[in-house]
Coordinates of N, CA, C and O in Angstrom, one line a residue:
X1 N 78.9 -6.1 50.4 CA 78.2 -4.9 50.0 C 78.4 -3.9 51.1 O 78.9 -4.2 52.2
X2 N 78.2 -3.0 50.9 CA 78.7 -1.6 51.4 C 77.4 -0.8 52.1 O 77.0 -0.1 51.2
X3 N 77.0 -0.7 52.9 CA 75.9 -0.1 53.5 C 76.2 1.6 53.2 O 77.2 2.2 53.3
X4 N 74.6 2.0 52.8 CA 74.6 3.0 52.7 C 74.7 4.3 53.8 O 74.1 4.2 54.9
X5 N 75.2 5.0 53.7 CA 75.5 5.7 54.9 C 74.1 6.9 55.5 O 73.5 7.7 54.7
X6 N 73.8 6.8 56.5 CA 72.3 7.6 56.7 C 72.5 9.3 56.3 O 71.7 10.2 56.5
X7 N 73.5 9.4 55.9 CA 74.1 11.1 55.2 C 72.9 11.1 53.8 O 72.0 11.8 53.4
X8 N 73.6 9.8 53.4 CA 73.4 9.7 51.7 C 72.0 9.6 51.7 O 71.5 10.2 50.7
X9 N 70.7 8.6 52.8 CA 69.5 8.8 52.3 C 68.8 10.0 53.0 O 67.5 10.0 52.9
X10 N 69.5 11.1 53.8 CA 68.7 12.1 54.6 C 69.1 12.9 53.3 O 68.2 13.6 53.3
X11 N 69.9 13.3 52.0 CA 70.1 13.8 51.2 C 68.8 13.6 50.2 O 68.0 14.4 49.8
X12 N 68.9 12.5 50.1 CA 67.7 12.1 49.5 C 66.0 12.5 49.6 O 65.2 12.9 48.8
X13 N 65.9 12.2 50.8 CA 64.7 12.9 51.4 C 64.6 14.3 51.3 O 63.6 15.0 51.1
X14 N 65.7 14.7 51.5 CA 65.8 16.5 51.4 C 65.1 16.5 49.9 O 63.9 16.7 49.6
X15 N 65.9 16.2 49.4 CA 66.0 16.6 47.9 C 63.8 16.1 47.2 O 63.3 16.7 46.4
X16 N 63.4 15.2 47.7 CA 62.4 15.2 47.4 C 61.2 15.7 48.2 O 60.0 15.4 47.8
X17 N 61.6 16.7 49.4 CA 60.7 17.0 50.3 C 61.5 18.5 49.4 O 60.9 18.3 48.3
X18 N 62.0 19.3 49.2 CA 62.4 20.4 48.6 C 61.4 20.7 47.2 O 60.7 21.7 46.8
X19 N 61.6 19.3 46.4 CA 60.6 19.4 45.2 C 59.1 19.1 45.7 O 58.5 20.1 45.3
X20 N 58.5 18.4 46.1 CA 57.2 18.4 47.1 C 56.7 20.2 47.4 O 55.5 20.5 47.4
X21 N 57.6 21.0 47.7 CA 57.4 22.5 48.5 C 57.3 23.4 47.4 O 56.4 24.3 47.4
X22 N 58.2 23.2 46.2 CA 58.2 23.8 45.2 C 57.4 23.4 44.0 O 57.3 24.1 43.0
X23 N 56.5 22.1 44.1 CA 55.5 22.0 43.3 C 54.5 22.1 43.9 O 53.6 21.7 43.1
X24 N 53.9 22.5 45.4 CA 53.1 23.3 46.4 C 52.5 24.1 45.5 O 51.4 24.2 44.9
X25 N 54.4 25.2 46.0 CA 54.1 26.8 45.7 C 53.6 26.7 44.6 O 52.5 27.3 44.4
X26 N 54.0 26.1 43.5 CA 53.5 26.7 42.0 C 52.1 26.7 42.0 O 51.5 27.8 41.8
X27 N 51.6 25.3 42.4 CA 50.0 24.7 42.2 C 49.4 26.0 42.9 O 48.9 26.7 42.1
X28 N 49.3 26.5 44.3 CA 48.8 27.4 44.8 C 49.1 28.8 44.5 O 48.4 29.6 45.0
X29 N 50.0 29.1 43.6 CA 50.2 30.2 43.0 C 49.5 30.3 41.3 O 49.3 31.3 40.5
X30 N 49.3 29.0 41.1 CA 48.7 28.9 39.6 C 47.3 29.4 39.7 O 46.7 30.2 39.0
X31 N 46.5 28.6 41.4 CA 45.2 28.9 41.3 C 44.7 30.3 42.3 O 43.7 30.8 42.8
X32 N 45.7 30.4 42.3 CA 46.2 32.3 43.0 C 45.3 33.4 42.2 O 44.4 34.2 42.4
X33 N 46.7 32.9 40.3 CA 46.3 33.7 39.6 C 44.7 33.2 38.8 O 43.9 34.0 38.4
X34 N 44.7 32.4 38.8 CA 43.2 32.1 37.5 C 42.4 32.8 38.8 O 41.8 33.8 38.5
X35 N 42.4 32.4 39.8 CA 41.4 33.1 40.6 C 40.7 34.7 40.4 O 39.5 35.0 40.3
X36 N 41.8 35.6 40.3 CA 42.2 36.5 40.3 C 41.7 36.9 38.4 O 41.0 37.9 38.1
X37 N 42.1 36.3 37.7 CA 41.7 36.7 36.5 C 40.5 36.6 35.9 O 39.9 37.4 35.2
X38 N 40.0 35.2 36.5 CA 38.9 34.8 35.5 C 38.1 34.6 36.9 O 37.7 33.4 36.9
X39 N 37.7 35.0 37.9 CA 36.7 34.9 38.5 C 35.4 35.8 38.2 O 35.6 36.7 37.4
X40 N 34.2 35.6 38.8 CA 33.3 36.2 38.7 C 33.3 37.3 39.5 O 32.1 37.6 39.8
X41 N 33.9 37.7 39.9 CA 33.6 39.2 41.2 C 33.6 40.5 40.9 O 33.3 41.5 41.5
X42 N 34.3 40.1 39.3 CA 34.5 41.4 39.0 C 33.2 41.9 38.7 O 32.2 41.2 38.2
X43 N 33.2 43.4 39.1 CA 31.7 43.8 38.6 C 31.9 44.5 37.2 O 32.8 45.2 36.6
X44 N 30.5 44.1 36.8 CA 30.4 44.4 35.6 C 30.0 45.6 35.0 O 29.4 46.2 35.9
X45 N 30.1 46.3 34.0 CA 30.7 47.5 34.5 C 29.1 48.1 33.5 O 29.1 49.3 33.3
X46 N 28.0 47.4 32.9 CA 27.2 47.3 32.3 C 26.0 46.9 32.9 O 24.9 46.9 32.3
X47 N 26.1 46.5 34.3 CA 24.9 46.3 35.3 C 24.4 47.4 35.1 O 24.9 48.6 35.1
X48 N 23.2 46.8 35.1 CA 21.4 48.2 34.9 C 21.7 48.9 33.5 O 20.8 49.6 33.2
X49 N 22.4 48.9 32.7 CA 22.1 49.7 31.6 C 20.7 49.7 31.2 O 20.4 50.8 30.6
X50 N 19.4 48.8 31.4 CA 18.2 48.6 30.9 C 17.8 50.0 31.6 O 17.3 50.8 30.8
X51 N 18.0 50.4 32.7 CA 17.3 51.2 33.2 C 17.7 52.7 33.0 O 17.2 53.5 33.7
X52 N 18.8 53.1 31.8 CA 19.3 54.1 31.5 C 19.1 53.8 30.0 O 20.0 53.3 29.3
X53 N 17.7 54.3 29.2 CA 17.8 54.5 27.9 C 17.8 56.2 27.5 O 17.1 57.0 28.1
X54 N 18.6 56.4 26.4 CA 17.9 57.5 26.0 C 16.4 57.9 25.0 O 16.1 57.6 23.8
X55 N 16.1 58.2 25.4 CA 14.6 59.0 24.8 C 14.9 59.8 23.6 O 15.8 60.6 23.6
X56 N 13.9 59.5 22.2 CA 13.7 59.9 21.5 C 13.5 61.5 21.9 O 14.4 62.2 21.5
X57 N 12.5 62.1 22.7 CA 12.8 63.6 23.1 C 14.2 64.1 23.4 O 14.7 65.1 22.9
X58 N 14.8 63.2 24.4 CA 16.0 64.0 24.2 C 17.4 63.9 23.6 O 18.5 64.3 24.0
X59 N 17.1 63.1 22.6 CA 18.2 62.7 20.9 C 17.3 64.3 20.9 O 17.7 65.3 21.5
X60 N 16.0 64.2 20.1 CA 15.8 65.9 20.0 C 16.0 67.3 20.1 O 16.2 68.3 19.3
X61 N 15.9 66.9 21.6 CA 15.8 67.9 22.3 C 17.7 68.9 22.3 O 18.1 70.0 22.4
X62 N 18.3 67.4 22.2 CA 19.9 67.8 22.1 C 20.0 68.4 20.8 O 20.8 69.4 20.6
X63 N 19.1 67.6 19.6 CA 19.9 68.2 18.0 C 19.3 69.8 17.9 O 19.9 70.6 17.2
X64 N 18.1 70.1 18.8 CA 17.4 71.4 18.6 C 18.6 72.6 19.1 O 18.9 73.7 18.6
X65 N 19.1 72.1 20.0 CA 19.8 73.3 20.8 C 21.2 73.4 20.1 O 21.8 74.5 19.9
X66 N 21.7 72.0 19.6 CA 22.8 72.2 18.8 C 22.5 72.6 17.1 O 23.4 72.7 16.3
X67 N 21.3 72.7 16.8 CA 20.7 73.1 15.5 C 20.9 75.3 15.6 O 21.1 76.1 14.7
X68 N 20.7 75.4 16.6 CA 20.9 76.9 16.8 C 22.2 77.5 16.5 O 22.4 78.7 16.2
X69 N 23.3 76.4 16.6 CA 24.3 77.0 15.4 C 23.8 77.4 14.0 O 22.8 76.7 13.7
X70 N 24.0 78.0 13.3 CA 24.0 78.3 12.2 C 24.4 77.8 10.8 O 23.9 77.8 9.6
X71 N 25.4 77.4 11.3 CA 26.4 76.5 10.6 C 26.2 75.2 10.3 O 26.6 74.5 9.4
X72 N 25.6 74.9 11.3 CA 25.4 73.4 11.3 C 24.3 72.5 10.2 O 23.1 72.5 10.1
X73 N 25.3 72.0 9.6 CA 24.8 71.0 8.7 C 24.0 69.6 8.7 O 23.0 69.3 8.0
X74 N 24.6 68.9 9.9 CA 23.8 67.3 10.4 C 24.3 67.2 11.4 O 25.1 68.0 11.7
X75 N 24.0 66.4 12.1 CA 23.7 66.6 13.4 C 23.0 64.8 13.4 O 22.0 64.5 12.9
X76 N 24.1 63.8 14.4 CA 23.4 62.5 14.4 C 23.8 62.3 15.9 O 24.9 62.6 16.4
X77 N 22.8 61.9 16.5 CA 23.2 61.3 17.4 C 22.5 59.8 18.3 O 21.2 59.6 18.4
X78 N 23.8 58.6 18.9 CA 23.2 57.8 19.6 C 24.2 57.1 20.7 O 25.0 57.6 21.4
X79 N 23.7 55.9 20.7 CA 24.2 55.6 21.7 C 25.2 54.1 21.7 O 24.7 53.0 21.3
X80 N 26.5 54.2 22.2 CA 27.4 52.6 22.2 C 27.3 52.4 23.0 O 27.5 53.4 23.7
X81 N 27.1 51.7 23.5 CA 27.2 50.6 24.9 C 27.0 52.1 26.2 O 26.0 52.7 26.3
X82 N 27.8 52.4 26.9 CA 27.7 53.7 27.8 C 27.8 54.9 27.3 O 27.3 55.9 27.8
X83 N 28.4 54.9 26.3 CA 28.9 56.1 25.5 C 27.9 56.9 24.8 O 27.9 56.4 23.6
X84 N 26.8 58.2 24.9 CA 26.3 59.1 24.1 C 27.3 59.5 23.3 O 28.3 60.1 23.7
X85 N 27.1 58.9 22.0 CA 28.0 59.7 20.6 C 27.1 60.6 20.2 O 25.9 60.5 19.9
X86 N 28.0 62.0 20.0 CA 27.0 63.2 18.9 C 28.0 63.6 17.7 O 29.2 64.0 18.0
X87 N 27.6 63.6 16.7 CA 28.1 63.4 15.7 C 28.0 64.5 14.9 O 27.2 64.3 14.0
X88 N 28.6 66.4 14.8 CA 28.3 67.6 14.4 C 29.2 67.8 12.8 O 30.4 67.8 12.6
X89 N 28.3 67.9 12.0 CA 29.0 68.0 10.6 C 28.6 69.5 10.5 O 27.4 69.8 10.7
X90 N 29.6 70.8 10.2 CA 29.2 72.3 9.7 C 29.5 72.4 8.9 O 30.3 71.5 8.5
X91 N 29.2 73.6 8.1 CA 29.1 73.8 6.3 C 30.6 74.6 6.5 O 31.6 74.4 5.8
X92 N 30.4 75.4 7.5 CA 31.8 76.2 7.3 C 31.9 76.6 9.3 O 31.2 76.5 10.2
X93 N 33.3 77.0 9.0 CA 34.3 77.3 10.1 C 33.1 78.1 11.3 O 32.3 78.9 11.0
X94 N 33.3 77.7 12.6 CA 32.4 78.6 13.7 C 33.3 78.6 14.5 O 34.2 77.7 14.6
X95 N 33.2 79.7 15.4 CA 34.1 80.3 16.2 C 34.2 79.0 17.3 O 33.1 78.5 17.6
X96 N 35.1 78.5 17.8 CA 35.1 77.1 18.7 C 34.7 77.7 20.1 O 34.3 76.7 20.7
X97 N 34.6 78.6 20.8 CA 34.3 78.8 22.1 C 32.6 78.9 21.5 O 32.0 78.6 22.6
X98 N 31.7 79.0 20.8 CA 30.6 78.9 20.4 C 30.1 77.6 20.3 O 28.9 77.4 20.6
X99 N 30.9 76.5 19.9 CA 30.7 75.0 19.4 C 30.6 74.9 21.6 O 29.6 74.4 22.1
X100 N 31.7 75.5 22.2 CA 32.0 74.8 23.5 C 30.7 75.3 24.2 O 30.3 74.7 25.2
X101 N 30.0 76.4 23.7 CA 28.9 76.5 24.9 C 27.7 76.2 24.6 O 26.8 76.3 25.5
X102 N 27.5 75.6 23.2 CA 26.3 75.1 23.2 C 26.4 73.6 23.0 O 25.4 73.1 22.6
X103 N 27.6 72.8 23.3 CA 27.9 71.3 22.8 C 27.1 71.7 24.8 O 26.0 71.0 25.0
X104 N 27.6 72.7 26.1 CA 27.6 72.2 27.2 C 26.0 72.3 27.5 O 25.6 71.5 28.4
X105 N 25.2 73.1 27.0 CA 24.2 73.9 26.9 C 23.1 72.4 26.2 O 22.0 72.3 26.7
X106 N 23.4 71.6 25.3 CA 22.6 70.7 24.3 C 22.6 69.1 25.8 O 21.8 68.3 26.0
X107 N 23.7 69.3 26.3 CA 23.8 68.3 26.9 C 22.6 68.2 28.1 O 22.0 67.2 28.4
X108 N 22.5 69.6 28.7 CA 21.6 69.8 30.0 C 19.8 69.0 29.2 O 18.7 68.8 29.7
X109 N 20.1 68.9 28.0 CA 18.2 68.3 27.5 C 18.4 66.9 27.9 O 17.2 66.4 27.9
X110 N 19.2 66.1 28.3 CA 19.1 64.6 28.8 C 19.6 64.9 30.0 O 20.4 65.7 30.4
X111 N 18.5 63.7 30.7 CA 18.0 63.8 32.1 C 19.3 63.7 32.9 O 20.3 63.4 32.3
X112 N 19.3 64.0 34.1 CA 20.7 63.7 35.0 C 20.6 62.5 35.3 O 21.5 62.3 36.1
X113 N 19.7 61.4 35.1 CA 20.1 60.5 35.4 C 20.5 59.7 34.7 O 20.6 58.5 35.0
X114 N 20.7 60.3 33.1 CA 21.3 59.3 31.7 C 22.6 59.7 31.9 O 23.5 58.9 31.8
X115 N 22.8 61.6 32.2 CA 24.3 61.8 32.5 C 25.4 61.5 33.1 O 26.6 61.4 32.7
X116 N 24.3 61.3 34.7 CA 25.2 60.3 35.6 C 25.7 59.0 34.9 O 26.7 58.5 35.4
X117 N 24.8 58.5 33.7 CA 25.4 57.1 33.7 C 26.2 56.8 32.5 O 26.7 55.7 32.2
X118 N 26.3 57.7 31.8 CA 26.6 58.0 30.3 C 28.0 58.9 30.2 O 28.1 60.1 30.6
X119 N 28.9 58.1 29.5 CA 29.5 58.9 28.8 C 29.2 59.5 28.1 O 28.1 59.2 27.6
X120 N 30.0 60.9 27.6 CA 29.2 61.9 26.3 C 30.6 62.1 25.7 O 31.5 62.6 26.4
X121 N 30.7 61.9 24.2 CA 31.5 62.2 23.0 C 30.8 63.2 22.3 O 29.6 63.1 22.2
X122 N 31.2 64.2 21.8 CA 30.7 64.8 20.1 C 32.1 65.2 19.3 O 33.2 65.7 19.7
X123 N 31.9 65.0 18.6 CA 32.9 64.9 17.0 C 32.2 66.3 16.5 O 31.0 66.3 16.5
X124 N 32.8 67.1 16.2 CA 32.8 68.5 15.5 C 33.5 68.3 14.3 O 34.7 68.1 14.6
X125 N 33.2 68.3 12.8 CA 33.8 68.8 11.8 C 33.2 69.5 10.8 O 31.9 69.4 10.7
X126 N 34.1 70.3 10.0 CA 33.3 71.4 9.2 C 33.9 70.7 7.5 O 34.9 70.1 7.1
X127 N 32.6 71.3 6.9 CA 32.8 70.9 5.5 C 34.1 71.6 4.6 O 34.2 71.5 3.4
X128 N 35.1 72.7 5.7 CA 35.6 73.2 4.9 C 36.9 72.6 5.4 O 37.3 72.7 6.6
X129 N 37.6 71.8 4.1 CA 38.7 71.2 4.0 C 39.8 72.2 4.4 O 41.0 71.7 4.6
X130 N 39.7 73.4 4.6 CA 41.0 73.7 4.9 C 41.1 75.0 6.0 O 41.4 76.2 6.1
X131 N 40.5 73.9 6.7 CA 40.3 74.8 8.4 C 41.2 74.4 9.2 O 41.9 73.4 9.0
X132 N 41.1 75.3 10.1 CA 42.7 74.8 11.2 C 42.0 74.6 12.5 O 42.7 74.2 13.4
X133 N 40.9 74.8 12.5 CA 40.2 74.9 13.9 C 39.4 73.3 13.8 O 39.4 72.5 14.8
X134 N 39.0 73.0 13.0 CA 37.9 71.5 13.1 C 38.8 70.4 12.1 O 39.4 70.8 11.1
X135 N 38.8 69.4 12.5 CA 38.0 68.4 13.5 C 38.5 68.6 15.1 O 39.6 68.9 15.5
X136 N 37.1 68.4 16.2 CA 37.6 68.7 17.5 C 36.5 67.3 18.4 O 35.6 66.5 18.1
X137 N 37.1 67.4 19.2 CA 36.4 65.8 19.8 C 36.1 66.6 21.3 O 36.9 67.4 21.7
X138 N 35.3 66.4 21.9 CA 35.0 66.8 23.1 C 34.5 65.5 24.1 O 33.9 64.6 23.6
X139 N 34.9 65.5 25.3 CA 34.7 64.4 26.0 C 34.1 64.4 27.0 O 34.7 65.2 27.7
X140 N 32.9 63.9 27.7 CA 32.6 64.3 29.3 C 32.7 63.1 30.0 O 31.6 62.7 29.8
X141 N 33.2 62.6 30.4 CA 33.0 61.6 31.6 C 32.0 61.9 32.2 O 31.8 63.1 32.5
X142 N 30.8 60.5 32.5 CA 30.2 60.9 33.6 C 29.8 61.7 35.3 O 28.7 62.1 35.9
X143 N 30.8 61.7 35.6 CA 30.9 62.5 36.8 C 31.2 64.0 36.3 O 31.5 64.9 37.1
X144 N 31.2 64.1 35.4 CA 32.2 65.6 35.1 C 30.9 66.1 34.3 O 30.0 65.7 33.7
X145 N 31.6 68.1 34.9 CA 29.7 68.4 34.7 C 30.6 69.7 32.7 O 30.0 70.7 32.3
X146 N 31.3 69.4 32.4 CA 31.8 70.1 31.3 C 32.7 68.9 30.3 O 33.1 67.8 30.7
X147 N 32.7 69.4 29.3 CA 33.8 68.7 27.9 C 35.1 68.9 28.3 O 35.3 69.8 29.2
X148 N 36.0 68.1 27.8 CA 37.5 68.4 27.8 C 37.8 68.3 26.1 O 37.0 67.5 25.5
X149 N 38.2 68.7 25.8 CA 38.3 69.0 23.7 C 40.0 69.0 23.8 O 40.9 69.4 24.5
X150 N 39.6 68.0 22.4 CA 41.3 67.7 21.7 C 41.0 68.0 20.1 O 40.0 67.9 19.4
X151 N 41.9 68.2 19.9 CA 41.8 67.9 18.0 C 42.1 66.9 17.4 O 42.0 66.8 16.2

């Protein structure tokens, strides 16, 4: 018999110390990412909402100031998860720089500290099917003290 030569089992050991290193990395790169995805650290982006309700007065107090259009037909508003939705249905077409200063104007009746925490949406549309100016969406981000409007 032929003795194996110490080339052929230092090949060997390579080759199983090489797979040993690369089934490491994986294991420690697998719990890398679950770490990273599914851990608990992320903050939640709904902490304290109990302590930011809106008030029946100022659902009110908002439909009163946006009721001073003339135009305006219904008027709903509430709340998704962060999001104040206001919901403006008009009978007919109103000049839109008039929608923009009292949509900014309706907003100041909820407290600054629902604003700070609240997004704000309102949907503007008019009952007349063949307007070029409505439907218009206006947006406030929290931090932002005015609407940004798209159609």
């Amino acid at each position: 018999m032929k003795k194996k030569s110490s080339k052929t089992k230092n090949n060997k050991y390579v080759k199983y110390i090489v797979i040993g290193v690369v089934a490491l990395a994986i294991i420690v790169l697998g719990v890398l990412i679950y770490k990273n995805l599914f851990s608990g650290s992320n903050s939640n982006r709904l902490e304290g909402i109990e302590n930011y309700k809106l008030t029946k007065t100022e659902i009110n107090d908002v439909k009163d100031e946006l009721k001073k259009i003339e135009s305006v037909d219904s008027i709903d508003v509430y709340t998704n998860v962060k999001i104040i939705k206001i919901l403006v249905n008009l009978k007919d077409d109103v000049e839109f720089d008039t929608i923009k200063d009292v949509s900014n104007k309706s907003i100041e009746k909820i407290s600054e500290k629902n604003r700070e925490f609240y997004d704000i949406e309102i949907y503007v549309k008019s009952n007349n099917e063949k307007s070029e100016v409505y439907p218009k969406i206006g947006y406030k981000y929290k931090t932002s003290s005015e609407f940004v409007w798209s159609r």
